GROMACS .gro file of C-alpha atoms in nm:
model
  312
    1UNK     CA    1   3.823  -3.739  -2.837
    2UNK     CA    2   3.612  -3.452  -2.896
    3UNK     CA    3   3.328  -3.600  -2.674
    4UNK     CA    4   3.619  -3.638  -2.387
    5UNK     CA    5   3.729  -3.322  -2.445
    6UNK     CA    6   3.366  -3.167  -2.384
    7UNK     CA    7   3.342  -3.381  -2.024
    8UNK     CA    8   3.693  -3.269  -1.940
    9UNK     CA    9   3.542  -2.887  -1.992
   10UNK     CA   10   3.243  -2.945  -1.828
   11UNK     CA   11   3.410  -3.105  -1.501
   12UNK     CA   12   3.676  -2.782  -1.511
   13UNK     CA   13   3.352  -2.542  -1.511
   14UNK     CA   14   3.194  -2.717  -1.223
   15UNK     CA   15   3.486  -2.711  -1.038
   16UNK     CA   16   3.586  -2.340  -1.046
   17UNK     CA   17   3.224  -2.264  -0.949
   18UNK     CA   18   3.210  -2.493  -0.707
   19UNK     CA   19   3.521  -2.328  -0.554
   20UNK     CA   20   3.374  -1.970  -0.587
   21UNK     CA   21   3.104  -2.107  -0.348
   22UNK     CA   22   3.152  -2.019   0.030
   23UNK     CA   23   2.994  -1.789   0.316
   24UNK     CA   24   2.918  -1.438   0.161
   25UNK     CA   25   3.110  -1.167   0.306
   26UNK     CA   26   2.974  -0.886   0.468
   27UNK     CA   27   2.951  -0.666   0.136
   28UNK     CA   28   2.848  -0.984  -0.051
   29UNK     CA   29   2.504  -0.960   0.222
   30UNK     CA   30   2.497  -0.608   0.157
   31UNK     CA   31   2.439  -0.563  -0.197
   32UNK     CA   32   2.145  -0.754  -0.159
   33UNK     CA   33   2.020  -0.423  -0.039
   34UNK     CA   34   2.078  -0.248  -0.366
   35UNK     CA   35   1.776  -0.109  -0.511
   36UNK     CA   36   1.902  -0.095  -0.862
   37UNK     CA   37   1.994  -0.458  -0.864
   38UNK     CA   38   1.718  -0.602  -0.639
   39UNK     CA   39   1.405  -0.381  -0.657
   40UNK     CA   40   1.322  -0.372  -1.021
   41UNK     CA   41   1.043  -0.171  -1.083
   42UNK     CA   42   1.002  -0.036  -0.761
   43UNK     CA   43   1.358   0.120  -0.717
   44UNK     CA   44   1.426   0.327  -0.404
   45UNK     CA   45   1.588   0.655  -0.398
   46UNK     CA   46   1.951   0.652  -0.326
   47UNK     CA   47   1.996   0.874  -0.038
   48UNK     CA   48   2.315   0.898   0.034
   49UNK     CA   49   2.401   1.082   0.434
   50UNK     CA   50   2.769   1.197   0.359
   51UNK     CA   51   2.814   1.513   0.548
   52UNK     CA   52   2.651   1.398   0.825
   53UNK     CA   53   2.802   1.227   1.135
   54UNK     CA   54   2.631   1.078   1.467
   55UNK     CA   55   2.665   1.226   1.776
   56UNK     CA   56   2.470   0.958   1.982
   57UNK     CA   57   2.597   0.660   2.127
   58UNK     CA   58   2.340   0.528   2.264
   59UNK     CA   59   2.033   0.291   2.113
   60UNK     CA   60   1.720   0.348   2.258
   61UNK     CA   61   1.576   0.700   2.305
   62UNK     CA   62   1.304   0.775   2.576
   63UNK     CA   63   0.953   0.824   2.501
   64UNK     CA   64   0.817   1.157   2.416
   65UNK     CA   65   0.508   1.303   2.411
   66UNK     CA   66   0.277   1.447   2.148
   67UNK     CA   67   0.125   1.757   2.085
   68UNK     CA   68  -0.189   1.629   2.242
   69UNK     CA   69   0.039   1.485   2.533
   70UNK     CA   70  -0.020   1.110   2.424
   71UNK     CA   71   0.285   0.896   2.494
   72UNK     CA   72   0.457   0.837   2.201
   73UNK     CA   73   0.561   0.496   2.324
   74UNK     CA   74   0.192   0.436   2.472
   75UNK     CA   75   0.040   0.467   2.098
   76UNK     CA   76   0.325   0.252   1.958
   77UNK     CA   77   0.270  -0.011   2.181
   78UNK     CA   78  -0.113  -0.060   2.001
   79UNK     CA   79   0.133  -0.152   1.701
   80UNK     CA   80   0.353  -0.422   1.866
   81UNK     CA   81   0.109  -0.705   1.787
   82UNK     CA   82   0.102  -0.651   1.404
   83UNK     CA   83   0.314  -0.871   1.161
   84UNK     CA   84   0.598  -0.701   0.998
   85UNK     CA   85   0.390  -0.766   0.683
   86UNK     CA   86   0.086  -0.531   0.819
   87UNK     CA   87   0.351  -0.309   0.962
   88UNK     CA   88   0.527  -0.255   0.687
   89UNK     CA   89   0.247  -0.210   0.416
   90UNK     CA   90   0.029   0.052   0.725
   91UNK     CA   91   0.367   0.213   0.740
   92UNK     CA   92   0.371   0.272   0.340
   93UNK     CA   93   0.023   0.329   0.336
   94UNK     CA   94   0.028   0.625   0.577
   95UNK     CA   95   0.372   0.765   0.402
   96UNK     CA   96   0.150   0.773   0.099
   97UNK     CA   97  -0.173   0.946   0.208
   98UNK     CA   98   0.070   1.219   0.360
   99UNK     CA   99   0.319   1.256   0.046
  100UNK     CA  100  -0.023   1.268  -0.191
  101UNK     CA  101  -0.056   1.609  -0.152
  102UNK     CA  102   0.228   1.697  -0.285
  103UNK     CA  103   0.142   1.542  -0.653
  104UNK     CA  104   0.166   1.748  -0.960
  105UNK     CA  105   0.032   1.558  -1.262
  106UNK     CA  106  -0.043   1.233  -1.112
  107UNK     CA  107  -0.382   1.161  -0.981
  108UNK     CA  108  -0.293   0.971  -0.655
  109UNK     CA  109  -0.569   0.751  -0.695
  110UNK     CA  110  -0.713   0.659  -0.350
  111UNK     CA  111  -0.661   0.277  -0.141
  112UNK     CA  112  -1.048   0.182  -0.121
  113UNK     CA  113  -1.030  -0.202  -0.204
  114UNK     CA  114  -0.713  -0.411  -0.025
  115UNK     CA  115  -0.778  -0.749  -0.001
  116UNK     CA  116  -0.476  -0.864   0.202
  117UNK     CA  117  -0.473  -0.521   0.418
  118UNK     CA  118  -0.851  -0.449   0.381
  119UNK     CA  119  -0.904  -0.455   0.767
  120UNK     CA  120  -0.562  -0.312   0.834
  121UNK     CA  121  -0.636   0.037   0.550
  122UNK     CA  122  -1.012   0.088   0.797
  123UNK     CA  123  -0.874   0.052   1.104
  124UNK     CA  124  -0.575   0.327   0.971
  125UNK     CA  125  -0.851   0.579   0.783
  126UNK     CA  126  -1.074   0.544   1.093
  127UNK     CA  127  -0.748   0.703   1.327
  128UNK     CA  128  -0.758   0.997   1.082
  129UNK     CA  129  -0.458   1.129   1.246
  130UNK     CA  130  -0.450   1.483   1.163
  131UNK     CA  131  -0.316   1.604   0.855
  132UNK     CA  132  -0.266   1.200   0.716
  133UNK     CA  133  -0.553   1.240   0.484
  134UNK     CA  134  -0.623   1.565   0.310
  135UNK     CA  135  -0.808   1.596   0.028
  136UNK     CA  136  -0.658   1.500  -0.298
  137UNK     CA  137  -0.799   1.873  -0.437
  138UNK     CA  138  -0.649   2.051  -0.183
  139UNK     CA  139  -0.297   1.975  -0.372
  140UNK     CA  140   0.001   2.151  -0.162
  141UNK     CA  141   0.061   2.502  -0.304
  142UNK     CA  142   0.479   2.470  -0.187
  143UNK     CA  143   0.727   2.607  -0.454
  144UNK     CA  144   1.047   2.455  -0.415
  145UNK     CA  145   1.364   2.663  -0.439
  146UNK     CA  146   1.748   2.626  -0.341
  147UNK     CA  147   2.052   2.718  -0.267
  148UNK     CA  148   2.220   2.676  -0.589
  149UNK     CA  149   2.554   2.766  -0.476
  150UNK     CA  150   2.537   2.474  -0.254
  151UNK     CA  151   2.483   2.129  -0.461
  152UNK     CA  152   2.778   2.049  -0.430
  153UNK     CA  153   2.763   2.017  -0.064
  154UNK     CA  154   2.752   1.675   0.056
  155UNK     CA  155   2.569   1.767   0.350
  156UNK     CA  156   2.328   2.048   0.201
  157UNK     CA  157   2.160   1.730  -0.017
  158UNK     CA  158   2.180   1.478   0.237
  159UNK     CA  159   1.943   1.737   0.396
  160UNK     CA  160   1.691   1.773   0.114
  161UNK     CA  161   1.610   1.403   0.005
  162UNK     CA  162   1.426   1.500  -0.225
  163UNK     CA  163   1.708   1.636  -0.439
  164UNK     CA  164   1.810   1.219  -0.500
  165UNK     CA  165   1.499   1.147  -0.580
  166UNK     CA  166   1.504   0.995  -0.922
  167UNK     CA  167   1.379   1.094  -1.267
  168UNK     CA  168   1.282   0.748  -1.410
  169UNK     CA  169   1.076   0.480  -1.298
  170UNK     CA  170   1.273   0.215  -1.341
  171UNK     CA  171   1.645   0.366  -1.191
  172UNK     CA  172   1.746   0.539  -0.935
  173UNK     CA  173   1.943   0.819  -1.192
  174UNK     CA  174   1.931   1.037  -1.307
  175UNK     CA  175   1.829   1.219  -0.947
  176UNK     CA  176   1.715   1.559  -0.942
  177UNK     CA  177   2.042   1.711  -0.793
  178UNK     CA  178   2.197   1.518  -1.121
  179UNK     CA  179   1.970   1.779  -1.340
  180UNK     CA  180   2.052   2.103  -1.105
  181UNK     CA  181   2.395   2.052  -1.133
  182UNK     CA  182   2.389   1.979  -1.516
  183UNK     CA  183   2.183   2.212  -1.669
  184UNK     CA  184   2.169   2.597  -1.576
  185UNK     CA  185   1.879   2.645  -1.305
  186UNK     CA  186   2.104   2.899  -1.076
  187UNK     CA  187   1.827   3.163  -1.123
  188UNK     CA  188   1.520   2.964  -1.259
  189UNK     CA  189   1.332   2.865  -0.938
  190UNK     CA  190   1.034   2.762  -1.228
  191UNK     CA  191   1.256   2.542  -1.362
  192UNK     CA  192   1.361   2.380  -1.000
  193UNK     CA  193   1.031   2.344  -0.871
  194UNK     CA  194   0.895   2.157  -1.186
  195UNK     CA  195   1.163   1.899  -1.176
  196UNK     CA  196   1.123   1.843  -0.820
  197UNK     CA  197   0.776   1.817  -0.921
  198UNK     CA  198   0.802   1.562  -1.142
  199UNK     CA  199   1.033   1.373  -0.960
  200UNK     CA  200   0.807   1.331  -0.615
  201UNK     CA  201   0.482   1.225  -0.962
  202UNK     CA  202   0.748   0.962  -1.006
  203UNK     CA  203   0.743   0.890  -0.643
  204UNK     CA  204   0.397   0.843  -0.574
  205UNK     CA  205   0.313   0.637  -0.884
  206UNK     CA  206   0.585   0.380  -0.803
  207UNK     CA  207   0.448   0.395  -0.406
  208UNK     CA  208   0.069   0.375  -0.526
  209UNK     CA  209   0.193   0.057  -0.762
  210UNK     CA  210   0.393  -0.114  -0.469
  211UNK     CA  211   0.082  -0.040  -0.238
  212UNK     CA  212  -0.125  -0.248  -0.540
  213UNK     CA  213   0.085  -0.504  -0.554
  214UNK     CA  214   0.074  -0.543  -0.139
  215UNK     CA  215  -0.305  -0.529  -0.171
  216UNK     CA  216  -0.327  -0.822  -0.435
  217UNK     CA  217  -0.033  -1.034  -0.291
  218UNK     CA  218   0.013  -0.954  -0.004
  219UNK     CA  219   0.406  -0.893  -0.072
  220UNK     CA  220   0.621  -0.705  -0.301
  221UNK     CA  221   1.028  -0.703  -0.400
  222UNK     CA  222   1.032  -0.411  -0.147
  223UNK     CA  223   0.914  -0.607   0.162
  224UNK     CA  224   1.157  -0.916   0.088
  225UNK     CA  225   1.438  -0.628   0.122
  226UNK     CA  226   1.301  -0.503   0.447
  227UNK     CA  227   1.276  -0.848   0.590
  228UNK     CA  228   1.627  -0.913   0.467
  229UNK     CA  229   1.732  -0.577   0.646
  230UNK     CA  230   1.534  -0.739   0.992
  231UNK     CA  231   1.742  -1.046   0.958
  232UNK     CA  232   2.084  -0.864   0.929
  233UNK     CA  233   2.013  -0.631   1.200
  234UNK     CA  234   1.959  -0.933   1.417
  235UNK     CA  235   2.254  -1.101   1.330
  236UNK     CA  236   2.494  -0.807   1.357
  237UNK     CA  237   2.636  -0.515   1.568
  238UNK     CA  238   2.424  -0.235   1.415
  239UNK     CA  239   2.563   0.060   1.591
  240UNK     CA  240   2.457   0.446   1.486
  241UNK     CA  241   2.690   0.485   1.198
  242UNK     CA  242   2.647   0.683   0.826
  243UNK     CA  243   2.718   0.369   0.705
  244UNK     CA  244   2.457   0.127   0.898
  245UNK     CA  245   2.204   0.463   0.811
  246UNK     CA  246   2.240   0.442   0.433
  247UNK     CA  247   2.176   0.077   0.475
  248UNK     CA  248   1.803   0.203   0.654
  249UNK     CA  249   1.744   0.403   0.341
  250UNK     CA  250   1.786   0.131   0.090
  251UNK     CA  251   1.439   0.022   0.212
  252UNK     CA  252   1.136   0.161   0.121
  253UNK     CA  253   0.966   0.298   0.446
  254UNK     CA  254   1.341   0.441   0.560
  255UNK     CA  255   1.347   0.670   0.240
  256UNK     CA  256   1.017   0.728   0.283
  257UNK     CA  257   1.025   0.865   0.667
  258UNK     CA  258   1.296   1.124   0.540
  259UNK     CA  259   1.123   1.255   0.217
  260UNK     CA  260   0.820   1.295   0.458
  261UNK     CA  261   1.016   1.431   0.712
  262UNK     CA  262   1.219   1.752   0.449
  263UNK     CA  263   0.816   1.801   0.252
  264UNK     CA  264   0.620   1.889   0.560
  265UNK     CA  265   1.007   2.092   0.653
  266UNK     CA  266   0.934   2.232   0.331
  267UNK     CA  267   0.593   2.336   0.329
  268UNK     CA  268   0.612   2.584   0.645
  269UNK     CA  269   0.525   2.885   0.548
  270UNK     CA  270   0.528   3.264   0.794
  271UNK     CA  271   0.165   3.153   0.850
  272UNK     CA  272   0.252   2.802   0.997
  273UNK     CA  273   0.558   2.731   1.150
  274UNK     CA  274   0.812   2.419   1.171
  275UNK     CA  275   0.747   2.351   1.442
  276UNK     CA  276   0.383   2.298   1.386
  277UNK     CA  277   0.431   2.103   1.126
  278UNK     CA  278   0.631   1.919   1.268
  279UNK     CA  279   0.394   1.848   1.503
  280UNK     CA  280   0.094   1.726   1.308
  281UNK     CA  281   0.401   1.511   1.080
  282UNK     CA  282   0.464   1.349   1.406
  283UNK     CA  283   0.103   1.275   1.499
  284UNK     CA  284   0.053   1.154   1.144
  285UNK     CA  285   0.366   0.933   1.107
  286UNK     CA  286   0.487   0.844   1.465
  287UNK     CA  287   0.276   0.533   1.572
  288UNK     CA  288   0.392   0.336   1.232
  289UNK     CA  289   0.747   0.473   1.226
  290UNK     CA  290   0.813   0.454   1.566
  291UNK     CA  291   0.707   0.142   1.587
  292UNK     CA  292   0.951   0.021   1.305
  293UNK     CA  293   1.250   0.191   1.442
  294UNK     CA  294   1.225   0.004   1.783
  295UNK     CA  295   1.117  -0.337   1.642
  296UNK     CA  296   1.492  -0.292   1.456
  297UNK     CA  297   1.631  -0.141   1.758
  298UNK     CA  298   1.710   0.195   1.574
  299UNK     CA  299   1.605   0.440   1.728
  300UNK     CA  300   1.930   0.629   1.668
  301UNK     CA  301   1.793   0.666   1.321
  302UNK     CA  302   1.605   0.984   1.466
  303UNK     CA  303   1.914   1.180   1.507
  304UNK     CA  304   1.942   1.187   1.109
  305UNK     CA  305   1.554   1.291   1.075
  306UNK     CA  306   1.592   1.550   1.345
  307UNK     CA  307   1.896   1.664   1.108
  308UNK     CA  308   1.660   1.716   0.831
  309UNK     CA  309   1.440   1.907   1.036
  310UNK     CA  310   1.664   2.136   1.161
  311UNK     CA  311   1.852   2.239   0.844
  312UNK     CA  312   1.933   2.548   0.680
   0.00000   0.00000   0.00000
């Protein structure tokens, strides 16, 4: 009887599963894309856009030129022939030479030997577009300060990445807005800039250890969420939107492009303006990024960059 009675349990609990099985839902797809349940050690910032609202419609943007008066679209078509493997690790590569100089404590230990990306790293150090590779001693002098009256401005921090940035390695809280708007930094801009600080150390050692693991393997947790994010796109209407955005910045490059985008915002100074930074950011980061955004068809995703550019 008892034996029967174990079958009888056994055949109920393969039934109700069996009936919980079915096409995922749209939201069922989507938390695939959550970094604190699918990227493990490697967790991306949760960057959140609220506050901010598209005004495009349209997809596709037309090509602009750099500051040397290069087509934009001419040097992004030298990328169109790489795999979306050497894309995306070139992509996280370059994000990484240019965040480097940013680094507090952490060393920032240089990409030298890459077995899997070895001819992929030359070819990218041998551009040497400007301002991609300074020197590790010439660490970035920037202070960072805010507005403390404004944290709790939705769109004020959707502005400043950085601020959800985490503090651990291994989740994505607490984030550095968590700390300003905990503890009593309203007229300690010390305090401010050494969390920030600390938080972008975080950064780069989880970056530099993803880059690693690329370089050995040839993958990494991170990349099997891009390609997941290529394979949705495809398959669905993926309109500008704050919602279809935040789904960009659960991937590592996507995070990664906006950080960039608010640090070199940041470190203008009277000397050197925004708008020169912004042009050596775009000679530094445009033939990868670029080249992302319109092999997703995203190119809308600019709007929300040019957003963090032009921010108060």
């Amino acid at each position: 009887m008892k034996k029967n009675t174990c079958v009888l349990m056994t055949l109920t609990l393969t039934a109700a599963l069996s009936s919980c099985a079915g096409p995922e839902s749209y939201h069922e797809k989507m938390s695939r894309y959550s970094p604190k349940q699918s990227i493990g050690k490697y967790t991306v910032p949760q960057i959140d856009t609220q506050g901010f609202q598209f005004k495009t419609k349209s997809v596709r943007s037309p090509a602009s030129a750099d500051s040397t008066g290069t087509s934009v679209e001419k040097i992004s078509s030298e990328e169109t022939t790489l795999s979306n493997k050497k894309l995306y690790f070139l992509t996280l590569f370059g994000q990484y030479e240019s965040m480097k100089k940013y680094a507090q404590e952490f060393e920032v230990p240089s990409v030298n030997i890459c077995p899997h990306f070895h001819t992929g790293v030359l070819e990218h150090k041998s551009r040497k577009p400007a301002g991609a590779f300074s020197n590790v001693a010439q660490r970035d002098g920037k202070k960072f300060s805010y507005d403390t009256k404004r944290f709790n401005e939705p769109d004020y921090v959707a502005s400043r990445p950085e601020l959800s940035l985490p503090l651990s390695k291994d989740s994505i809280t607490p984030k550095v807005i968590d700390i300003f708007r905990s503890e009593k930094v309203a007229s300690n801009d010390a305090k401010m800039d050494e969390i920030v600080h600390k938080a972008l150390d975080i950064h780069l050692s989880k970056t530099y250890s993803e880059i690693r693991e690329l370089c050995e393997f040839g993958v990494s947790d991170n990349y099997y969420i891009y390609e997941n994010l290529i394979t949705h796109i495809k398959n669905s209407d993926f309109k500008p939107a704050t919602a279809n955005m935040n789904t960009l910045l659960k991937t590592t490059i996507f995070s990664n492009i906006a950080l960039v985008t608010s640090l070199d915002k940041i470190q203008a100074t009277p000397m050197r303006s925004i708008a020169s930074v912004g042009s050596k950011s775009k000679e530094a980061l445009a033939p990868y990024a670029n080249e992302v955004m319109s092999r997703l068809s995203v190119e809308w995703a600019k709007e929300y960059f040019d957003h963090i550019k032009t921010s108060k």
